[in-house]
């Protein structure tokens, strides 16, 4: 069955999406060499609770924190810790909220100070691939077209797409059907319908696509130790154009002020 939201539900989801977007911007203010990833988690949790919402990830399947913080060769689901950010790190921050019965979910990969040209390129093109995917989130299109747009964009640079983890529809549950893969073929997969709300979240490796999970049951790393980047936005599929519910505008305003 198609997972279609009403206009009213989409507006509540937009509130969640904007809160997540603002939370990431608050976290962005603190990202610099010398700060622990645990501190970023505390900033996010306080900000979410101060805005009458709950952290969406805390306790989700037993996850211990508000943010997933994934450094360098960590693809996703890193756990905040006493690790101190260092110049040259890249750090993916993934944040969820729950408010008025619905979830929000968004991620952004940050540079800590100056990073290598390869890291810079990986981040830039991973984010670009997300926007390529969003362009395809229109009624009547197939999911495979969206997936293909992401995959073909990053593979032209020799980067690779993680297969085991994918984007997802979102609503009263964090992860709903259908899946939103970051690899695929045009003309395949479910048809997109106006009112579907999906999280598009390319997870892209500088080296090979293979990954493994650490013994903590969460942290996912690249098998070859190469860097990985991750960006995520929530969009409602539209008749002619996707309605992008979350935004990187707040984050990027903070980053532009810093530089
Ligand atoms: Mg996420
Ligand atoms: Mg997600």
PDB file of C-alpha atoms and ligand atoms in Angstrom:
ATOM      1  CA  UNK A   1       0.000   0.000   0.000  1.00  0.00           C
ATOM      2  CA  UNK A   2       1.244   3.517  -0.741  1.00  0.00           C
ATOM      3  CA  UNK A   3       2.361   5.394   2.342  1.00  0.00           C
ATOM      4  CA  UNK A   4       0.646   8.743   1.713  1.00  0.00           C
ATOM      5  CA  UNK A   5       0.449  11.555   4.261  1.00  0.00           C
ATOM      6  CA  UNK A   6      -2.336  14.140   4.464  1.00  0.00           C
ATOM      7  CA  UNK A   7      -1.525  17.837   4.075  1.00  0.00           C
ATOM      8  CA  UNK A   8      -2.035  18.254   7.830  1.00  0.00           C
ATOM      9  CA  UNK A   9       0.374  15.447   8.616  1.00  0.00           C
ATOM     10  CA  UNK A  10       2.930  16.917   6.242  1.00  0.00           C
ATOM     11  CA  UNK A  11       2.744  20.253   8.090  1.00  0.00           C
ATOM     12  CA  UNK A  12       3.498  18.525  11.415  1.00  0.00           C
ATOM     13  CA  UNK A  13       6.353  16.693   9.725  1.00  0.00           C
ATOM     14  CA  UNK A  14       7.636  20.025   8.404  1.00  0.00           C
ATOM     15  CA  UNK A  15       7.756  21.317  12.005  1.00  0.00           C
ATOM     16  CA  UNK A  16       9.843  18.300  12.961  1.00  0.00           C
ATOM     17  CA  UNK A  17      12.056  18.683   9.896  1.00  0.00           C
ATOM     18  CA  UNK A  18      12.700  22.355  10.648  1.00  0.00           C
ATOM     19  CA  UNK A  19      13.466  21.603  14.287  1.00  0.00           C
ATOM     20  CA  UNK A  20      16.000  18.978  13.215  1.00  0.00           C
ATOM     21  CA  UNK A  21      17.490  21.478  10.764  1.00  0.00           C
ATOM     22  CA  UNK A  22      17.809  24.110  13.489  1.00  0.00           C
ATOM     23  CA  UNK A  23      19.278  21.586  15.913  1.00  0.00           C
ATOM     24  CA  UNK A  24      22.011  20.722  13.408  1.00  0.00           C
ATOM     25  CA  UNK A  25      22.723  24.456  13.067  1.00  0.00           C
ATOM     26  CA  UNK A  26      23.045  24.754  16.851  1.00  0.00           C
ATOM     27  CA  UNK A  27      25.477  21.814  16.836  1.00  0.00           C
ATOM     28  CA  UNK A  28      27.384  23.432  13.955  1.00  0.00           C
ATOM     29  CA  UNK A  29      28.271  26.379  16.219  1.00  0.00           C
ATOM     30  CA  UNK A  30      30.262  24.028  18.469  1.00  0.00           C
ATOM     31  CA  UNK A  31      32.125  22.005  15.841  1.00  0.00           C
ATOM     32  CA  UNK A  32      35.827  22.842  16.085  1.00  0.00           C
ATOM     33  CA  UNK A  33      39.070  21.166  17.130  1.00  0.00           C
ATOM     34  CA  UNK A  34      39.120  20.446  20.876  1.00  0.00           C
ATOM     35  CA  UNK A  35      35.404  19.710  21.376  1.00  0.00           C
ATOM     36  CA  UNK A  36      34.231  16.249  22.408  1.00  0.00           C
ATOM     37  CA  UNK A  37      31.535  14.502  20.434  1.00  0.00           C
ATOM     38  CA  UNK A  38      29.671  14.008  23.736  1.00  0.00           C
ATOM     39  CA  UNK A  39      29.447  17.797  24.070  1.00  0.00           C
ATOM     40  CA  UNK A  40      27.758  18.001  20.652  1.00  0.00           C
ATOM     41  CA  UNK A  41      25.260  15.402  21.803  1.00  0.00           C
ATOM     42  CA  UNK A  42      24.452  17.410  24.940  1.00  0.00           C
ATOM     43  CA  UNK A  43      23.935  20.571  22.888  1.00  0.00           C
ATOM     44  CA  UNK A  44      21.495  18.758  20.594  1.00  0.00           C
ATOM     45  CA  UNK A  45      19.523  17.104  23.380  1.00  0.00           C
ATOM     46  CA  UNK A  46      19.066  20.388  25.257  1.00  0.00           C
ATOM     47  CA  UNK A  47      18.054  22.254  22.112  1.00  0.00           C
ATOM     48  CA  UNK A  48      15.450  19.637  21.162  1.00  0.00           C
ATOM     49  CA  UNK A  49      13.937  19.475  24.657  1.00  0.00           C
ATOM     50  CA  UNK A  50      13.910  23.293  24.924  1.00  0.00           C
ATOM     51  CA  UNK A  51      11.725  23.257  21.797  1.00  0.00           C
ATOM     52  CA  UNK A  52       9.104  20.929  23.255  1.00  0.00           C
ATOM     53  CA  UNK A  53      10.230  17.862  21.373  1.00  0.00           C
ATOM     54  CA  UNK A  54      12.025  14.647  22.230  1.00  0.00           C
ATOM     55  CA  UNK A  55      15.208  13.258  20.713  1.00  0.00           C
ATOM     56  CA  UNK A  56      14.107  10.781  18.067  1.00  0.00           C
ATOM     57  CA  UNK A  57      17.094   8.446  18.326  1.00  0.00           C
ATOM     58  CA  UNK A  58      17.567   8.272  22.117  1.00  0.00           C
ATOM     59  CA  UNK A  59      16.413   4.803  23.143  1.00  0.00           C
ATOM     60  CA  UNK A  60      15.454   3.889  19.568  1.00  0.00           C
ATOM     61  CA  UNK A  61      16.219   0.151  19.420  1.00  0.00           C
ATOM     62  CA  UNK A  62      18.400   0.895  22.444  1.00  0.00           C
ATOM     63  CA  UNK A  63      20.528   3.651  20.862  1.00  0.00           C
ATOM     64  CA  UNK A  64      22.164   5.469  23.818  1.00  0.00           C
ATOM     65  CA  UNK A  65      22.249   9.095  22.589  1.00  0.00           C
ATOM     66  CA  UNK A  66      20.512  11.969  20.804  1.00  0.00           C
ATOM     67  CA  UNK A  67      22.944  12.167  17.876  1.00  0.00           C
ATOM     68  CA  UNK A  68      24.704   9.629  15.728  1.00  0.00           C
ATOM     69  CA  UNK A  69      28.206  11.088  15.311  1.00  0.00           C
ATOM     70  CA  UNK A  70      30.270   9.357  12.656  1.00  0.00           C
ATOM     71  CA  UNK A  71      33.900  10.345  12.187  1.00  0.00           C
ATOM     72  CA  UNK A  72      36.079   9.862   9.108  1.00  0.00           C
ATOM     73  CA  UNK A  73      35.905   6.128   8.232  1.00  0.00           C
ATOM     74  CA  UNK A  74      32.692   5.690  10.241  1.00  0.00           C
ATOM     75  CA  UNK A  75      29.790   5.589   7.794  1.00  0.00           C
ATOM     76  CA  UNK A  76      26.843   6.025  10.179  1.00  0.00           C
ATOM     77  CA  UNK A  77      25.535   5.231  13.688  1.00  0.00           C
ATOM     78  CA  UNK A  78      28.644   6.356  15.569  1.00  0.00           C
ATOM     79  CA  UNK A  79      28.075   6.812  19.312  1.00  0.00           C
ATOM     80  CA  UNK A  80      29.020  10.134  20.970  1.00  0.00           C
ATOM     81  CA  UNK A  81      32.007   9.737  23.286  1.00  0.00           C
ATOM     82  CA  UNK A  82      34.962  11.483  24.902  1.00  0.00           C
ATOM     83  CA  UNK A  83      36.670  11.645  21.513  1.00  0.00           C
ATOM     84  CA  UNK A  84      38.010  15.148  20.927  1.00  0.00           C
ATOM     85  CA  UNK A  85      37.555  16.559  17.414  1.00  0.00           C
ATOM     86  CA  UNK A  86      40.826  17.218  15.582  1.00  0.00           C
ATOM     87  CA  UNK A  87      41.724  19.500  12.722  1.00  0.00           C
ATOM     88  CA  UNK A  88      41.179  17.547   9.492  1.00  0.00           C
ATOM     89  CA  UNK A  89      38.409  15.252  10.763  1.00  0.00           C
ATOM     90  CA  UNK A  90      35.168  14.965   8.880  1.00  0.00           C
ATOM     91  CA  UNK A  91      32.188  14.339  11.113  1.00  0.00           C
ATOM     92  CA  UNK A  92      28.697  13.289  10.129  1.00  0.00           C
ATOM     93  CA  UNK A  93      26.021  14.389  12.579  1.00  0.00           C
ATOM     94  CA  UNK A  94      22.664  12.644  12.233  1.00  0.00           C
ATOM     95  CA  UNK A  95      19.763  13.951  14.314  1.00  0.00           C
ATOM     96  CA  UNK A  96      16.195  12.844  14.949  1.00  0.00           C
ATOM     97  CA  UNK A  97      13.270  14.487  16.697  1.00  0.00           C
ATOM     98  CA  UNK A  98       9.840  13.384  17.798  1.00  0.00           C
ATOM     99  CA  UNK A  99       7.049  15.906  18.223  1.00  0.00           C
ATOM    100  CA  UNK A 100       3.248  15.736  17.940  1.00  0.00           C
ATOM    101  CA  UNK A 101       3.416  12.042  17.096  1.00  0.00           C
ATOM    102  CA  UNK A 102       5.789  12.343  14.142  1.00  0.00           C
ATOM    103  CA  UNK A 103       9.498  12.012  13.529  1.00  0.00           C
ATOM    104  CA  UNK A 104      12.121  14.249  11.948  1.00  0.00           C
ATOM    105  CA  UNK A 105      15.506  12.994  10.690  1.00  0.00           C
ATOM    106  CA  UNK A 106      18.391  14.850   9.016  1.00  0.00           C
ATOM    107  CA  UNK A 107      22.167  14.562   8.728  1.00  0.00           C
ATOM    108  CA  UNK A 108      25.080  16.759   7.658  1.00  0.00           C
ATOM    109  CA  UNK A 109      28.792  16.042   7.326  1.00  0.00           C
ATOM    110  CA  UNK A 110      31.043  18.779   8.692  1.00  0.00           C
ATOM    111  CA  UNK A 111      34.704  19.558   8.172  1.00  0.00           C
ATOM    112  CA  UNK A 112      36.652  20.155  11.392  1.00  0.00           C
ATOM    113  CA  UNK A 113      38.969  23.024  10.551  1.00  0.00           C
ATOM    114  CA  UNK A 114      40.798  22.448   7.299  1.00  0.00           C
ATOM    115  CA  UNK A 115      40.377  19.033   5.677  1.00  0.00           C
ATOM    116  CA  UNK A 116      42.117  17.297   2.782  1.00  0.00           C
ATOM    117  CA  UNK A 117      41.068  18.110  -0.804  1.00  0.00           C
ATOM    118  CA  UNK A 118      39.777  14.512  -1.151  1.00  0.00           C
ATOM    119  CA  UNK A 119      37.603  14.891   1.935  1.00  0.00           C
ATOM    120  CA  UNK A 120      36.327  18.232   0.660  1.00  0.00           C
ATOM    121  CA  UNK A 121      35.403  16.699  -2.683  1.00  0.00           C
ATOM    122  CA  UNK A 122      33.704  13.691  -1.077  1.00  0.00           C
ATOM    123  CA  UNK A 123      31.540  15.948   1.065  1.00  0.00           C
ATOM    124  CA  UNK A 124      30.678  18.320  -1.771  1.00  0.00           C
ATOM    125  CA  UNK A 125      29.647  15.601  -4.198  1.00  0.00           C
ATOM    126  CA  UNK A 126      27.777  13.535  -1.617  1.00  0.00           C
ATOM    127  CA  UNK A 127      25.667  16.580  -0.814  1.00  0.00           C
ATOM    128  CA  UNK A 128      25.236  17.285  -4.511  1.00  0.00           C
ATOM    129  CA  UNK A 129      24.021  13.706  -5.065  1.00  0.00           C
ATOM    130  CA  UNK A 130      21.335  14.266  -2.437  1.00  0.00           C
ATOM    131  CA  UNK A 131      20.055  17.248  -4.417  1.00  0.00           C
ATOM    132  CA  UNK A 132      20.137  15.156  -7.601  1.00  0.00           C
ATOM    133  CA  UNK A 133      17.955  12.608  -5.816  1.00  0.00           C
ATOM    134  CA  UNK A 134      15.554  15.293  -4.589  1.00  0.00           C
ATOM    135  CA  UNK A 135      15.022  16.479  -8.191  1.00  0.00           C
ATOM    136  CA  UNK A 136      13.585  13.030  -8.939  1.00  0.00           C
ATOM    137  CA  UNK A 137      11.104  12.998  -6.036  1.00  0.00           C
ATOM    138  CA  UNK A 138       8.082  13.772  -8.190  1.00  0.00           C
ATOM    139  CA  UNK A 139       4.813  11.949  -8.717  1.00  0.00           C
ATOM    140  CA  UNK A 140       4.839   9.234 -11.348  1.00  0.00           C
ATOM    141  CA  UNK A 141       8.585   8.744 -11.212  1.00  0.00           C
ATOM    142  CA  UNK A 142      10.027   5.404 -10.078  1.00  0.00           C
ATOM    143  CA  UNK A 143      12.215   5.050  -6.976  1.00  0.00           C
ATOM    144  CA  UNK A 144      14.931   3.612  -9.201  1.00  0.00           C
ATOM    145  CA  UNK A 145      15.226   6.922 -11.039  1.00  0.00           C
ATOM    146  CA  UNK A 146      15.921   8.704  -7.764  1.00  0.00           C
ATOM    147  CA  UNK A 147      18.419   6.024  -6.703  1.00  0.00           C
ATOM    148  CA  UNK A 148      20.146   6.084 -10.081  1.00  0.00           C
ATOM    149  CA  UNK A 149      20.508   9.880  -9.948  1.00  0.00           C
ATOM    150  CA  UNK A 150      22.433   9.602  -6.680  1.00  0.00           C
ATOM    151  CA  UNK A 151      24.576   6.646  -7.721  1.00  0.00           C
ATOM    152  CA  UNK A 152      25.514   7.961 -11.146  1.00  0.00           C
ATOM    153  CA  UNK A 153      26.483  11.330  -9.695  1.00  0.00           C
ATOM    154  CA  UNK A 154      28.956   9.988  -7.132  1.00  0.00           C
ATOM    155  CA  UNK A 155      30.363   7.127  -9.196  1.00  0.00           C
ATOM    156  CA  UNK A 156      31.635   9.538 -11.859  1.00  0.00           C
ATOM    157  CA  UNK A 157      34.170  10.695  -9.249  1.00  0.00           C
ATOM    158  CA  UNK A 158      35.205   7.133  -8.353  1.00  0.00           C
ATOM    159  CA  UNK A 159      33.270   7.195  -5.052  1.00  0.00           C
ATOM    160  CA  UNK A 160      31.097   4.262  -4.024  1.00  0.00           C
ATOM    161  CA  UNK A 161      27.595   3.847  -2.646  1.00  0.00           C
ATOM    162  CA  UNK A 162      26.949   1.894   0.548  1.00  0.00           C
ATOM    163  CA  UNK A 163      24.427  -0.854  -0.218  1.00  0.00           C
ATOM    164  CA  UNK A 164      23.430  -2.265   3.163  1.00  0.00           C
ATOM    165  CA  UNK A 165      21.874   0.924   4.473  1.00  0.00           C
ATOM    166  CA  UNK A 166      19.364   3.073   2.642  1.00  0.00           C
ATOM    167  CA  UNK A 167      16.998   5.991   3.078  1.00  0.00           C
ATOM    168  CA  UNK A 168      13.400   5.449   4.115  1.00  0.00           C
ATOM    169  CA  UNK A 169       9.927   6.834   4.303  1.00  0.00           C
ATOM    170  CA  UNK A 170       9.145   8.567   7.597  1.00  0.00           C
ATOM    171  CA  UNK A 171       6.046   9.469   9.589  1.00  0.00           C
ATOM    172  CA  UNK A 172       4.692   8.189  12.891  1.00  0.00           C
ATOM    173  CA  UNK A 173       7.601   5.789  12.753  1.00  0.00           C
ATOM    174  CA  UNK A 174      11.189   6.759  12.043  1.00  0.00           C
ATOM    175  CA  UNK A 175      11.626   4.115   9.389  1.00  0.00           C
ATOM    176  CA  UNK A 176       8.651   3.356   7.166  1.00  0.00           C
ATOM    177  CA  UNK A 177       8.211   1.726   3.799  1.00  0.00           C
ATOM    178  CA  UNK A 178       9.310   2.132   1.108  1.00  0.00           C
ATOM    179  CA  UNK A 179      13.105   1.998   1.300  1.00  0.00           C
ATOM    180  CA  UNK A 180      14.983   4.747  -0.550  1.00  0.00           C
ATOM    181  CA  UNK A 181      18.172   3.125  -1.893  1.00  0.00           C
ATOM    182  CA  UNK A 182      21.102   5.244  -3.033  1.00  0.00           C
ATOM    183  CA  UNK A 183      21.827   2.860  -5.915  1.00  0.00           C
ATOM    184  CA  UNK A 184      19.487   1.483  -8.518  1.00  0.00           C
ATOM    185  CA  UNK A 185      18.238   1.459 -12.050  1.00  0.00           C
ATOM    186  CA  UNK A 186      15.963   3.831 -13.905  1.00  0.00           C
ATOM    187  CA  UNK A 187      12.460   2.511 -14.477  1.00  0.00           C
ATOM    188  CA  UNK A 188      12.598   0.126 -11.504  1.00  0.00           C
ATOM    189  CA  UNK A 189      11.177   0.194  -8.014  1.00  0.00           C
ATOM    190  CA  UNK A 190       7.936   1.541  -6.581  1.00  0.00           C
ATOM    191  CA  UNK A 191       6.162   4.490  -8.192  1.00  0.00           C
ATOM    192  CA  UNK A 192       6.455   7.724  -6.265  1.00  0.00           C
ATOM    193  CA  UNK A 193       3.154   9.306  -5.265  1.00  0.00           C
ATOM    194  CA  UNK A 194       2.368  12.838  -4.177  1.00  0.00           C
ATOM    195  CA  UNK A 195       2.222  12.878  -0.363  1.00  0.00           C
ATOM    196  CA  UNK A 196       4.864  10.221   0.221  1.00  0.00           C
ATOM    197  CA  UNK A 197       7.384  11.612   2.724  1.00  0.00           C
ATOM    198  CA  UNK A 198      10.873  10.192   2.373  1.00  0.00           C
ATOM    199  CA  UNK A 199      14.308  10.683   3.871  1.00  0.00           C
ATOM    200  CA  UNK A 200      16.932  10.693   1.133  1.00  0.00           C
ATOM    201  CA  UNK A 201      20.338  10.006   2.666  1.00  0.00           C
ATOM    202  CA  UNK A 202      23.298   9.084   0.491  1.00  0.00           C
ATOM    203  CA  UNK A 203      26.112   7.327   2.416  1.00  0.00           C
ATOM    204  CA  UNK A 204      29.115   7.581   0.123  1.00  0.00           C
ATOM    205  CA  UNK A 205      32.612   6.146   0.539  1.00  0.00           C
ATOM    206  CA  UNK A 206      35.815   7.583  -0.876  1.00  0.00           C
ATOM    207  CA  UNK A 207      37.079   4.033  -1.468  1.00  0.00           C
ATOM    208  CA  UNK A 208      35.196   0.768  -1.796  1.00  0.00           C
ATOM    209  CA  UNK A 209      31.537   0.240  -0.947  1.00  0.00           C
ATOM    210  CA  UNK A 210      32.008  -2.531   1.634  1.00  0.00           C
ATOM    211  CA  UNK A 211      31.298  -1.858   5.295  1.00  0.00           C
ATOM    212  CA  UNK A 212      31.298  -3.671   8.627  1.00  0.00           C
ATOM    213  CA  UNK A 213      29.697  -3.161  12.007  1.00  0.00           C
ATOM    214  CA  UNK A 214      31.742  -2.774  15.195  1.00  0.00           C
ATOM    215  CA  UNK A 215      31.114  -5.000  18.191  1.00  0.00           C
ATOM    216  CA  UNK A 216      29.221  -2.201  19.936  1.00  0.00           C
ATOM    217  CA  UNK A 217      26.304  -3.193  17.686  1.00  0.00           C
ATOM    218  CA  UNK A 218      26.029   0.298  16.168  1.00  0.00           C
ATOM    219  CA  UNK A 219      29.150   1.861  14.657  1.00  0.00           C
ATOM    220  CA  UNK A 220      29.367   1.114  10.935  1.00  0.00           C
ATOM    221  CA  UNK A 221      32.774   1.589   9.258  1.00  0.00           C
ATOM    222  CA  UNK A 222      34.195   1.336   5.771  1.00  0.00           C
ATOM    223  CA  UNK A 223      35.938  -2.021   5.270  1.00  0.00           C
ATOM    224  CA  UNK A 224      38.943  -0.399   3.597  1.00  0.00           C
ATOM    225  CA  UNK A 225      39.277   2.383   6.160  1.00  0.00           C
ATOM    226  CA  UNK A 226      38.464   5.101   3.630  1.00  0.00           C
ATOM    227  CA  UNK A 227      36.486   8.221   4.482  1.00  0.00           C
ATOM    228  CA  UNK A 228      32.697   8.241   4.257  1.00  0.00           C
ATOM    229  CA  UNK A 229      30.209  11.117   4.020  1.00  0.00           C
ATOM    230  CA  UNK A 230      26.472  11.275   4.738  1.00  0.00           C
ATOM    231  CA  UNK A 231      23.806  13.922   4.127  1.00  0.00           C
ATOM    232  CA  UNK A 232      20.073  13.564   4.707  1.00  0.00           C
ATOM    233  CA  UNK A 233      17.007  15.669   4.004  1.00  0.00           C
ATOM    234  CA  UNK A 234      13.280  14.903   4.249  1.00  0.00           C
ATOM    235  CA  UNK A 235      11.061  15.599   1.261  1.00  0.00           C
ATOM    236  CA  UNK A 236       7.387  15.218   0.446  1.00  0.00           C
ATOM    237  CA  UNK A 237       6.981  13.913  -3.077  1.00  0.00           C
ATOM    238  CA  UNK A 238       5.116  16.561  -5.108  1.00  0.00           C
ATOM    239  CA  UNK A 239       3.138  16.666  -8.338  1.00  0.00           C
ATOM    240  CA  UNK A 240       5.795  18.574 -10.268  1.00  0.00           C
ATOM    241  CA  UNK A 241       8.465  19.231  -7.675  1.00  0.00           C
ATOM    242  CA  UNK A 242       9.543  17.821  -4.318  1.00  0.00           C
ATOM    243  CA  UNK A 243       8.526  19.785  -1.229  1.00  0.00           C
ATOM    244  CA  UNK A 244      11.753  19.802   0.779  1.00  0.00           C
ATOM    245  CA  UNK A 245      10.676  19.791   4.437  1.00  0.00           C
ATOM    246  CA  UNK A 246      14.098  20.067   6.079  1.00  0.00           C
ATOM    247  CA  UNK A 247      16.908  22.380   5.005  1.00  0.00           C
ATOM    248  CA  UNK A 248      20.661  22.913   5.298  1.00  0.00           C
ATOM    249  CA  UNK A 249      20.145  26.680   5.161  1.00  0.00           C
ATOM    250  CA  UNK A 250      20.450  27.170   8.944  1.00  0.00           C
ATOM    251  CA  UNK A 251      23.584  25.004   9.142  1.00  0.00           C
ATOM    252  CA  UNK A 252      25.211  26.735   6.228  1.00  0.00           C
ATOM    253  CA  UNK A 253      24.446  30.183   7.633  1.00  0.00           C
ATOM    254  CA  UNK A 254      26.409  29.166  10.728  1.00  0.00           C
ATOM    255  CA  UNK A 255      29.272  27.747   8.654  1.00  0.00           C
ATOM    256  CA  UNK A 256      29.463  30.845   6.473  1.00  0.00           C
ATOM    257  CA  UNK A 257      29.724  33.080   9.545  1.00  0.00           C
ATOM    258  CA  UNK A 258      32.574  30.941  10.906  1.00  0.00           C
ATOM    259  CA  UNK A 259      34.691  31.016   7.760  1.00  0.00           C
TER     260      UNK A 259
HETATM  261 MG1  LIG B   1      19.215  10.232   9.896  1.00  0.00          MG
HETATM  262 MG1  LIG B   2      17.250   8.479   8.083  1.00  0.00          MG
END
